[in-house]
């Protein structure tokens, strides 16, 4: 397991705390740029405040950004122990009907025909230009799909799916597909102590089944003090962990039970953002958007061989052409490690080293508590995508060097393997 000391203020740039606080301001500005609607509240709103949570606007919700610890302390605690995140702002859905696979494969690039029951996969919704409408996790629950989409895109995604379903029903009159938005809470526990902590809430007979559940698999469990839950082994930190879909009425019992376990603390948006960036995971709106294709986003691995050949999803022709003819791809998503502790943030221009030639733009940037370095993610012209390439960025009016890095910046610790029947 990675270990790291809390970094001190560097003499060659901003303090890590300042870098991370600036990053949070920018996330919130993206999430709620002109939102004048009343903010929605999590079922655990008062519970978060009782824990010392600092609540901020995010994607139309009041969300905890941090608790008593600094964001760096919370980040490192997650890497070394376990943290609880309330991600109930994300939209959960069921997609039902005998033609559900046919319908959903027209909307996303993923191969759902070959997705076994109990397994889940990351995918993306695409538009006619091959651009990414949103990223999503889809779980095959046997008689239906369990789908989770981003809070910032939930309204857009639901409108898109409803429009596509109306078209699908017109073309397939006998189909019985339906989209059912869920009103449930979603709690994530992430970190090396996640399995033990959640296992302690299960009946002893159920613990081996949890331990055998691999990354990107899901199963129903009954927690004696909570009730029935859908437990998915996944997350947004790069660490082993789980996301637990639970009835609103039982979510506080679940959260309290997890926080009563040794080594578990609450964590907010601040740590969630720095953790996902270290893990090389995208934030929609910063690192993915409707003008970016999966190939440009270095997400070509989301498409199976069958889907690359057959297509059949919205925007398939554009993406298939990029796969067949790489010269059509002008930019690629890459990682960047800064020479200073000042991260290059979204919309920061990227230049060919030592020149005024503009070659790309940063999507996300922050300070990495584990690496004790500033890191960023962005898009560069394909000629400059090779790991080790030195580029220039302008930070606070000063030209700084950065080096193209492989991602993830910090290795993932997912628990992989085959699910036991």
Coordinates of N, CA and C in Angstrom, one line a residue, residues 173-370:
X173 N -42.2 -1.9 -32.4 CA -43.5 -1.7 -31.8 C -43.8 -2.6 -30.7
X174 N -43.3 -3.9 -30.7 CA -43.6 -4.9 -29.8 C -42.7 -4.8 -28.5
X175 N -41.8 -3.9 -28.5 CA -40.9 -3.9 -27.3 C -41.5 -3.4 -26.0
X176 N -40.9 -3.8 -24.9 CA -41.5 -3.5 -23.6 C -40.4 -2.8 -22.7
X177 N -39.5 -2.1 -23.3 CA -38.4 -1.5 -22.6 C -38.9 -0.3 -21.8
X178 N -38.4 -0.1 -20.6 CA -38.8 1.0 -19.7 C -37.6 1.5 -19.0
X179 N -37.6 2.8 -18.7 CA -36.5 3.4 -17.9 C -37.1 3.9 -16.6
X180 N -36.5 3.4 -15.5 CA -37.1 3.7 -14.2 C -36.0 4.4 -13.3
X181 N -36.1 5.7 -13.2 CA -35.2 6.4 -12.2 C -35.5 6.0 -10.8
X182 N -34.4 5.8 -10.0 CA -34.5 5.3 -8.7 C -34.4 6.5 -7.7
X183 N -35.1 6.4 -6.6 CA -34.9 7.4 -5.5 C -34.3 6.7 -4.3
X184 N -33.0 6.5 -4.3 CA -32.3 5.8 -3.3 C -31.0 6.5 -3.0
X185 N -30.4 6.2 -1.9 CA -29.1 6.7 -1.5 C -28.0 5.8 -2.0
X186 N -26.8 6.4 -2.2 CA -25.7 5.7 -2.7 C -24.4 6.1 -1.8
X187 N -23.9 5.1 -1.1 CA -22.8 5.3 -0.2 C -21.6 4.6 -0.7
X188 N -20.4 5.2 -0.8 CA -19.2 4.6 -1.2 C -18.2 4.4 0.0
X189 N -17.6 3.3 0.1 CA -16.5 3.1 1.1 C -15.3 2.7 0.3
X190 N -14.2 3.5 0.4 CA -13.0 3.3 -0.4 C -11.8 3.2 0.4
X191 N -10.8 2.3 0.0 CA -9.6 2.2 0.7 C -9.3 0.8 1.2
X192 N -8.1 0.5 1.6 CA -7.6 -0.9 1.9 C -8.4 -1.5 3.1
X193 N -9.1 -0.7 3.9 CA -9.9 -1.3 5.0 C -11.4 -1.4 4.6
X194 N -11.7 -1.1 3.3 CA -13.1 -1.1 2.9 C -13.8 -2.5 3.1
X195 N -13.1 -3.5 2.6 CA -13.7 -4.9 2.6 C -13.9 -5.3 4.0
X196 N -13.0 -5.1 4.9 CA -13.1 -5.5 6.3 C -14.2 -4.8 7.0
X197 N -14.3 -3.5 6.7 CA -15.3 -2.6 7.4 C -16.7 -3.0 7.0
X198 N -16.9 -3.2 5.7 CA -18.3 -3.5 5.2 C -18.6 -5.0 5.7
X199 N -17.6 -5.8 5.6 CA -17.8 -7.2 6.0 C -18.2 -7.3 7.5
X200 N -17.7 -6.4 8.3 CA -18.1 -6.5 9.7 C -19.6 -6.2 9.9
X201 N -20.3 -5.6 8.9 CA -21.7 -5.3 9.0 C -22.6 -6.4 8.5
X202 N -21.9 -7.4 7.9 CA -22.6 -8.5 7.3 C -22.7 -9.7 8.3
X203 N -23.7 -10.5 8.1 CA -23.7 -11.8 8.9 C -22.5 -12.6 8.5
X204 N -21.9 -13.3 9.5 CA -20.6 -14.0 9.2 C -20.7 -14.9 8.0
X205 N -21.9 -15.5 7.8 CA -22.0 -16.4 6.6 C -21.9 -15.7 5.3
X206 N -22.1 -14.4 5.3 CA -22.1 -13.6 4.0 C -20.7 -13.0 3.7
X207 N -19.8 -13.0 4.7 CA -18.5 -12.4 4.5 C -17.7 -13.0 3.5
X208 N -17.6 -14.3 3.4 CA -16.8 -14.9 2.3 C -17.3 -14.5 0.9
X209 N -18.7 -14.3 0.8 CA -19.2 -13.9 -0.5 C -18.8 -12.5 -0.9
X210 N -18.7 -11.6 0.1 CA -18.2 -10.3 -0.1 C -16.7 -10.3 -0.5
X211 N -15.9 -11.1 0.2 CA -14.5 -11.2 -0.1 C -14.2 -11.7 -1.5
X212 N -15.1 -12.6 -1.9 CA -14.9 -13.2 -3.3 C -15.4 -12.3 -4.4
X213 N -16.1 -11.2 -4.1 CA -16.7 -10.4 -5.1 C -15.6 -9.6 -5.7
X214 N -15.3 -9.7 -7.1 CA -14.2 -9.0 -7.7 C -14.6 -7.6 -8.1
X215 N -13.6 -6.8 -8.5 CA -13.8 -5.5 -9.1 C -14.8 -5.5 -10.2
X216 N -15.7 -4.6 -10.3 CA -16.7 -4.4 -11.3 C -17.6 -5.6 -11.4
X217 N -18.0 -6.1 -10.2 CA -19.1 -7.0 -10.0 C -20.0 -6.5 -8.9
X218 N -21.2 -6.9 -8.9 CA -22.2 -6.5 -8.0 C -23.1 -7.6 -7.5
X219 N -23.6 -7.5 -6.3 CA -24.4 -8.6 -5.7 C -25.3 -8.0 -4.6
X220 N -26.5 -8.6 -4.4 CA -27.3 -8.2 -3.3 C -26.9 -8.8 -2.0
X221 N -26.9 -8.0 -1.0 CA -26.6 -8.5 0.4 C -27.6 -8.0 1.3
X222 N -27.8 -8.7 2.4 CA -28.7 -8.2 3.5 C -27.8 -7.9 4.7
X223 N -27.8 -6.6 5.1 CA -27.1 -6.2 6.3 C -28.0 -6.2 7.4
X224 N -27.7 -7.0 8.5 CA -28.7 -7.1 9.6 C -29.2 -5.8 10.2
X225 N -28.3 -4.8 10.3 CA -28.8 -3.6 10.9 C -29.3 -2.6 9.9
X226 N -29.3 -2.9 8.6 CA -29.7 -2.0 7.5 C -30.8 -2.5 6.7
X227 N -30.7 -3.8 6.2 CA -31.6 -4.4 5.3 C -31.0 -4.7 4.0
X228 N -31.8 -4.9 2.9 CA -31.2 -5.3 1.6 C -30.5 -4.1 0.9
X229 N -29.4 -4.4 0.3 CA -28.6 -3.5 -0.4 C -28.0 -4.1 -1.6
X230 N -27.7 -3.3 -2.6 CA -27.0 -3.7 -3.8 C -25.6 -3.2 -3.6
X231 N -24.6 -4.1 -3.6 CA -23.2 -3.8 -3.3 C -22.4 -4.0 -4.6
X232 N -21.8 -2.9 -5.1 CA -21.0 -3.0 -6.3 C -19.5 -2.7 -5.9
X233 N -18.6 -3.6 -6.3 CA -17.2 -3.4 -6.0 C -16.6 -2.5 -7.1
X234 N -16.6 -1.2 -6.8 CA -16.1 -0.2 -7.8 C -15.9 1.1 -7.0
X235 N -15.6 2.1 -7.7 CA -15.4 3.4 -7.0 C -14.7 4.4 -7.9
X236 N -14.3 5.5 -7.3 CA -13.8 6.7 -8.1 C -12.5 7.2 -7.5
X237 N -11.7 6.3 -6.8 CA -10.5 6.7 -6.1 C -9.3 5.9 -6.6
X238 N -9.5 4.8 -7.3 CA -8.3 4.0 -7.6 C -8.0 2.9 -6.6
X239 N -8.7 3.0 -5.4 CA -8.6 2.1 -4.3 C -9.6 1.0 -4.4
X240 N -9.4 -0.1 -3.7 CA -10.4 -1.1 -3.6 C -11.6 -0.5 -2.8
X241 N -12.8 -0.9 -3.1 CA -13.9 -0.3 -2.4 C -15.2 -0.7 -3.0
X242 N -16.3 -0.2 -2.4 CA -17.6 -0.5 -2.8 C -18.5 0.7 -2.9
X243 N -19.6 0.6 -3.7 CA -20.7 1.5 -3.7 C -21.9 0.7 -3.4
X244 N -22.7 1.3 -2.4 CA -23.8 0.6 -1.8 C -25.1 1.3 -2.1
X245 N -26.0 0.8 -2.8 CA -27.3 1.4 -3.1 C -28.2 0.9 -2.0
X246 N -28.8 1.9 -1.3 CA -29.6 1.6 -0.1 C -30.8 2.4 0.0
X247 N -31.9 1.9 0.6 CA -33.1 2.7 0.8 C -32.8 4.0 1.6
X248 N -33.4 5.1 1.3 CA -33.2 6.3 2.0 C -33.4 6.2 3.6
X249 N -34.4 5.4 3.9 CA -34.7 5.2 5.3 C -33.6 4.5 6.1
X250 N -32.8 3.8 5.4 CA -31.7 2.9 6.1 C -30.3 3.5 5.9
X251 N -30.2 4.6 5.2 CA -28.9 5.1 4.8 C -28.1 5.5 6.0
X252 N -28.7 6.1 7.0 CA -28.0 6.6 8.2 C -27.5 5.4 9.0
X253 N -28.3 4.4 9.1 CA -27.8 3.2 9.8 C -26.6 2.6 9.1
X254 N -26.6 2.6 7.8 CA -25.4 2.1 7.0 C -24.2 3.0 7.3
X255 N -24.4 4.3 7.1 CA -23.3 5.2 7.3 C -22.7 5.2 8.7
X256 N -23.6 5.1 9.7 CA -23.1 5.1 11.1 C -22.4 3.8 11.3
X257 N -22.9 2.7 10.8 CA -22.2 1.4 11.0 C -20.8 1.4 10.4
X258 N -20.7 2.0 9.2 CA -19.3 2.0 8.6 C -18.4 2.9 9.3
X259 N -18.9 4.1 9.8 CA -18.0 5.0 10.5 C -17.7 4.5 11.9
X260 N -18.4 3.6 12.4 CA -18.0 3.0 13.7 C -16.9 2.0 13.6
X261 N -16.5 1.6 12.3 CA -15.5 0.7 12.1 C -14.1 1.4 12.3
X262 N -13.2 0.6 12.8 CA -11.8 1.2 13.1 C -11.2 1.6 11.7
X263 N -10.7 2.8 11.7 CA -10.0 3.3 10.5 C -10.8 3.9 9.4
X264 N -12.1 4.1 9.7 CA -13.0 4.7 8.7 C -13.4 6.1 9.1
X265 N -13.2 7.0 8.2 CA -13.6 8.4 8.4 C -14.5 8.9 7.2
X266 N -15.2 10.0 7.5 CA -16.0 10.6 6.3 C -15.1 11.4 5.5
X267 N -15.3 11.5 4.2 CA -14.6 12.3 3.2 C -15.5 13.0 2.3
X268 N -15.1 14.1 1.7 CA -16.0 14.9 0.9 C -15.5 15.0 -0.6
X269 N -16.1 16.0 -1.3 CA -15.7 16.2 -2.7 C -14.3 16.6 -2.9
X270 N -13.6 17.2 -1.9 CA -12.3 17.7 -2.1 C -11.3 16.5 -2.3
X271 N -11.4 15.5 -1.3 CA -10.5 14.3 -1.4 C -11.0 13.5 -2.6
X272 N -12.3 13.4 -2.9 CA -12.7 12.6 -4.0 C -12.1 13.1 -5.3
X273 N -12.0 14.4 -5.5 CA -11.4 14.9 -6.7 C -9.9 14.6 -6.8
X274 N -9.2 14.8 -5.8 CA -7.7 14.6 -5.8 C -7.4 13.1 -6.0
X275 N -8.2 12.3 -5.3 CA -8.0 10.8 -5.4 C -8.3 10.3 -6.9
X276 N -9.4 10.8 -7.5 CA -9.7 10.4 -8.8 C -8.6 10.9 -9.8
X277 N -8.1 12.1 -9.6 CA -7.1 12.6 -10.5 C -5.8 11.8 -10.4
X278 N -5.4 11.4 -9.2 CA -4.2 10.6 -9.0 C -4.4 9.2 -9.8
X279 N -5.7 8.8 -9.7 CA -6.0 7.5 -10.3 C -6.2 7.6 -11.9
X280 N -6.1 8.8 -12.4 CA -6.2 9.0 -13.9 C -7.6 8.8 -14.4
X281 N -8.6 9.1 -13.5 CA -10.0 8.9 -13.8 C -10.6 10.3 -14.2
X282 N -11.5 10.2 -15.2 CA -12.0 11.5 -15.8 C -13.1 12.1 -15.0
X283 N -13.2 13.4 -15.1 CA -14.3 14.2 -14.6 C -15.1 14.7 -15.8
X284 N -16.4 14.3 -15.9 CA -17.1 14.8 -17.0 C -17.2 16.3 -17.0
X285 N -17.1 17.0 -18.1 CA -17.1 18.4 -18.2 C -15.7 19.0 -18.2
X286 N -14.8 18.4 -17.6 CA -13.4 18.8 -17.6 C -12.6 17.9 -18.6
X287 N -12.6 16.6 -18.4 CA -11.8 15.7 -19.2 C -12.6 15.0 -20.3
X288 N -13.9 15.1 -20.2 CA -14.7 14.5 -21.3 C -15.8 15.5 -21.6
X289 N -16.2 15.6 -22.9 CA -17.3 16.4 -23.2 C -17.9 15.9 -24.6
X290 N -18.9 16.6 -25.0 CA -19.7 16.2 -26.2 C -18.9 16.4 -27.5
X291 N -17.7 17.0 -27.4 CA -16.9 17.2 -28.6 C -15.7 16.2 -28.6
X292 N -15.6 15.4 -27.6 CA -14.5 14.5 -27.4 C -15.0 13.0 -27.6
X293 N -14.3 12.3 -28.5 CA -14.7 10.9 -28.7 C -13.9 10.0 -27.8
X294 N -14.4 8.7 -27.6 CA -13.7 7.8 -26.7 C -12.3 7.6 -27.2
X295 N -12.0 7.6 -28.5 CA -10.7 7.4 -29.0 C -9.8 8.5 -28.6
X296 N -10.2 9.7 -28.7 CA -9.4 10.9 -28.3 C -9.2 10.9 -26.8
X297 N -10.2 10.4 -26.1 CA -10.1 10.4 -24.6 C -9.3 9.2 -24.1
X298 N -8.6 8.4 -24.9 CA -7.9 7.3 -24.6 C -8.8 6.2 -23.9
X299 N -10.0 6.1 -24.3 CA -11.0 5.2 -23.8 C -11.4 4.2 -24.8
X300 N -10.5 3.9 -25.8 CA -10.9 3.0 -26.9 C -11.1 1.6 -26.3
X301 N -10.5 1.3 -25.1 CA -10.7 0.0 -24.5 C -12.1 -0.3 -24.0
X302 N -12.9 0.7 -24.0 CA -14.4 0.5 -23.7 C -15.1 -0.3 -24.8
X303 N -14.6 -0.3 -26.0 CA -15.2 -1.0 -27.1 C -14.6 -2.3 -27.3
X304 N -15.5 -3.4 -27.3 CA -15.0 -4.7 -27.6 C -14.7 -4.8 -29.1
X305 N -14.1 -5.9 -29.5 CA -13.9 -6.2 -30.9 C -15.2 -6.1 -31.7
X306 N -16.2 -6.8 -31.2 CA -17.5 -6.8 -31.9 C -18.1 -5.4 -32.1
X307 N -18.0 -4.6 -31.1 CA -18.6 -3.3 -31.2 C -17.8 -2.4 -32.1
X308 N -16.4 -2.6 -32.1 CA -15.6 -1.8 -33.1 C -16.0 -2.2 -34.5
X309 N -16.3 -3.5 -34.8 CA -16.6 -3.9 -36.1 C -18.0 -3.6 -36.5
X310 N -19.0 -4.0 -35.6 CA -20.4 -3.9 -35.9 C -21.0 -2.5 -35.7
X311 N -20.4 -1.7 -34.8 CA -20.9 -0.4 -34.5 C -22.3 -0.6 -33.9
X312 N -23.3 0.1 -34.4 CA -24.7 0.0 -34.0 C -25.1 1.0 -32.9
X313 N -24.2 1.8 -32.5 CA -24.5 2.8 -31.5 C -24.4 4.2 -32.1
X314 N -25.0 5.2 -31.5 CA -25.0 6.5 -32.0 C -23.6 7.0 -32.2
X315 N -23.3 7.6 -33.4 CA -21.9 8.1 -33.6 C -20.9 7.0 -34.0
X316 N -21.3 5.8 -34.2 CA -20.4 4.7 -34.5 C -19.5 5.0 -35.7
X317 N -20.0 5.5 -36.7 CA -19.2 5.7 -37.9 C -18.0 6.6 -37.7
X318 N -18.2 7.7 -36.9 CA -17.1 8.6 -36.6 C -16.0 7.8 -35.8
X319 N -16.4 7.1 -34.8 CA -15.5 6.3 -34.0 C -14.8 5.2 -34.7
X320 N -15.6 4.5 -35.5 CA -15.0 3.4 -36.4 C -13.9 4.0 -37.3
X321 N -14.2 5.1 -37.9 CA -13.3 5.8 -38.8 C -12.0 6.1 -38.1
X322 N -12.1 6.6 -36.9 CA -10.9 7.0 -36.1 C -10.1 5.7 -35.8
X323 N -10.7 4.6 -35.5 CA -10.0 3.4 -35.2 C -9.3 2.9 -36.5
X324 N -10.0 2.9 -37.6 CA -9.5 2.4 -38.9 C -8.4 3.3 -39.4
X325 N -8.5 4.6 -39.2 CA -7.5 5.6 -39.7 C -7.1 6.5 -38.6
X326 N -6.0 6.1 -37.8 CA -5.6 6.9 -36.7 C -5.2 8.4 -37.0
X327 N -4.9 8.6 -38.3 CA -4.6 10.0 -38.7 C -5.7 11.0 -38.5
X328 N -6.9 10.4 -38.4 CA -8.1 11.3 -38.1 C -8.2 11.8 -36.7
X329 N -7.4 11.2 -35.8 CA -7.4 11.6 -34.4 C -6.3 12.6 -34.3
X330 N -6.7 13.8 -33.9 CA -5.8 15.0 -33.8 C -5.2 15.1 -32.4
X331 N -5.9 14.8 -31.4 CA -5.5 15.0 -30.0 C -5.8 13.8 -29.2
X332 N -5.0 13.6 -28.1 CA -5.2 12.5 -27.2 C -5.1 13.0 -25.7
X333 N -5.8 12.3 -24.9 CA -5.7 12.7 -23.4 C -4.5 12.1 -22.8
X334 N -3.8 12.9 -22.1 CA -2.5 12.5 -21.5 C -2.4 13.0 -20.0
X335 N -1.5 12.4 -19.3 CA -1.2 12.9 -17.9 C 0.0 13.9 -18.0
X336 N 0.1 14.8 -17.1 CA 1.2 15.8 -17.0 C 1.7 15.9 -15.6
X337 N 3.0 15.9 -15.4 CA 3.6 16.1 -14.1 C 4.3 17.4 -14.2
X338 N 4.0 18.3 -13.3 CA 4.6 19.7 -13.3 C 6.0 19.7 -12.7
X339 N 6.8 20.6 -13.1 CA 8.1 20.8 -12.5 C 8.0 21.5 -11.1
X340 N 6.9 22.2 -10.9 CA 6.7 23.0 -9.7 C 5.5 22.4 -9.0
X341 N 5.1 22.9 -7.8 CA 4.0 22.5 -7.1 C 2.7 23.2 -7.5
X342 N 2.8 24.1 -8.5 CA 1.7 24.8 -9.0 C 1.1 23.9 -10.2
X343 N -0.2 23.4 -10.0 CA -0.8 22.6 -11.1 C -1.3 23.5 -12.2
X344 N -1.3 23.0 -13.4 CA -1.9 23.6 -14.5 C -3.4 23.2 -14.4
X345 N -4.3 24.1 -14.4 CA -5.7 23.8 -14.3 C -6.5 23.9 -15.6
X346 N -7.8 23.6 -15.5 CA -8.6 23.5 -16.7 C -8.5 24.8 -17.6
X347 N -8.4 24.6 -18.9 CA -8.3 25.6 -19.9 C -6.9 26.2 -20.0
X348 N -5.9 25.7 -19.2 CA -4.6 26.2 -19.3 C -4.0 25.7 -20.6
X349 N -3.5 26.6 -21.5 CA -2.9 26.2 -22.8 C -1.6 25.4 -22.6
X350 N -1.4 24.5 -23.5 CA -0.2 23.7 -23.5 C 0.5 24.0 -24.8
X351 N 1.8 24.3 -24.6 CA 2.7 24.7 -25.8 C 3.8 23.6 -26.0
X352 N 4.2 23.5 -27.3 CA 5.4 22.8 -27.6 C 6.6 23.5 -26.8
X353 N 7.4 22.7 -26.2 CA 8.5 23.2 -25.3 C 9.3 24.2 -26.1
X354 N 9.5 25.4 -25.4 CA 10.4 26.4 -26.0 C 9.8 27.2 -27.2
X355 N 8.5 27.0 -27.5 CA 8.0 27.7 -28.7 C 6.6 28.3 -28.3
X356 N 6.0 29.0 -29.2 CA 4.7 29.6 -29.1 C 3.7 28.7 -29.8
X357 N 4.0 27.5 -30.2 CA 3.1 26.6 -30.9 C 2.1 26.0 -29.9
X358 N 0.9 26.3 -30.0 CA -0.2 25.8 -29.1 C -0.5 24.3 -29.5
X359 N -0.4 23.4 -28.6 CA -0.6 22.0 -28.9 C -1.7 21.3 -28.1
X360 N -2.3 22.1 -27.2 CA -3.4 21.4 -26.4 C -3.9 22.3 -25.3
X361 N -4.6 21.6 -24.4 CA -5.3 22.3 -23.3 C -5.5 21.4 -22.1
X362 N -5.3 21.9 -20.9 CA -5.5 21.1 -19.7 C -7.0 20.9 -19.4
X363 N -7.4 19.8 -18.9 CA -8.7 19.5 -18.4 C -8.9 19.6 -16.9
X364 N -8.0 18.9 -16.2 CA -8.0 18.9 -14.7 C -6.6 19.0 -14.2
X365 N -6.5 19.6 -13.0 CA -5.2 19.7 -12.4 C -5.3 19.9 -10.9
X366 N -4.4 19.4 -10.1 CA -4.4 19.6 -8.7 C -3.0 19.1 -8.2
X367 N -2.9 19.1 -6.8 CA -1.7 18.7 -6.2 C -1.9 17.2 -5.8
X368 N -0.9 16.4 -6.0 CA -0.9 15.0 -5.7 C -0.3 14.8 -4.3
X369 N -1.1 14.5 -3.3 CA -0.5 14.2 -1.9 C 0.4 13.0 -1.9
X370 N 0.2 12.0 -2.7 CA 1.0 10.8 -2.7 C 2.3 11.1 -3.4

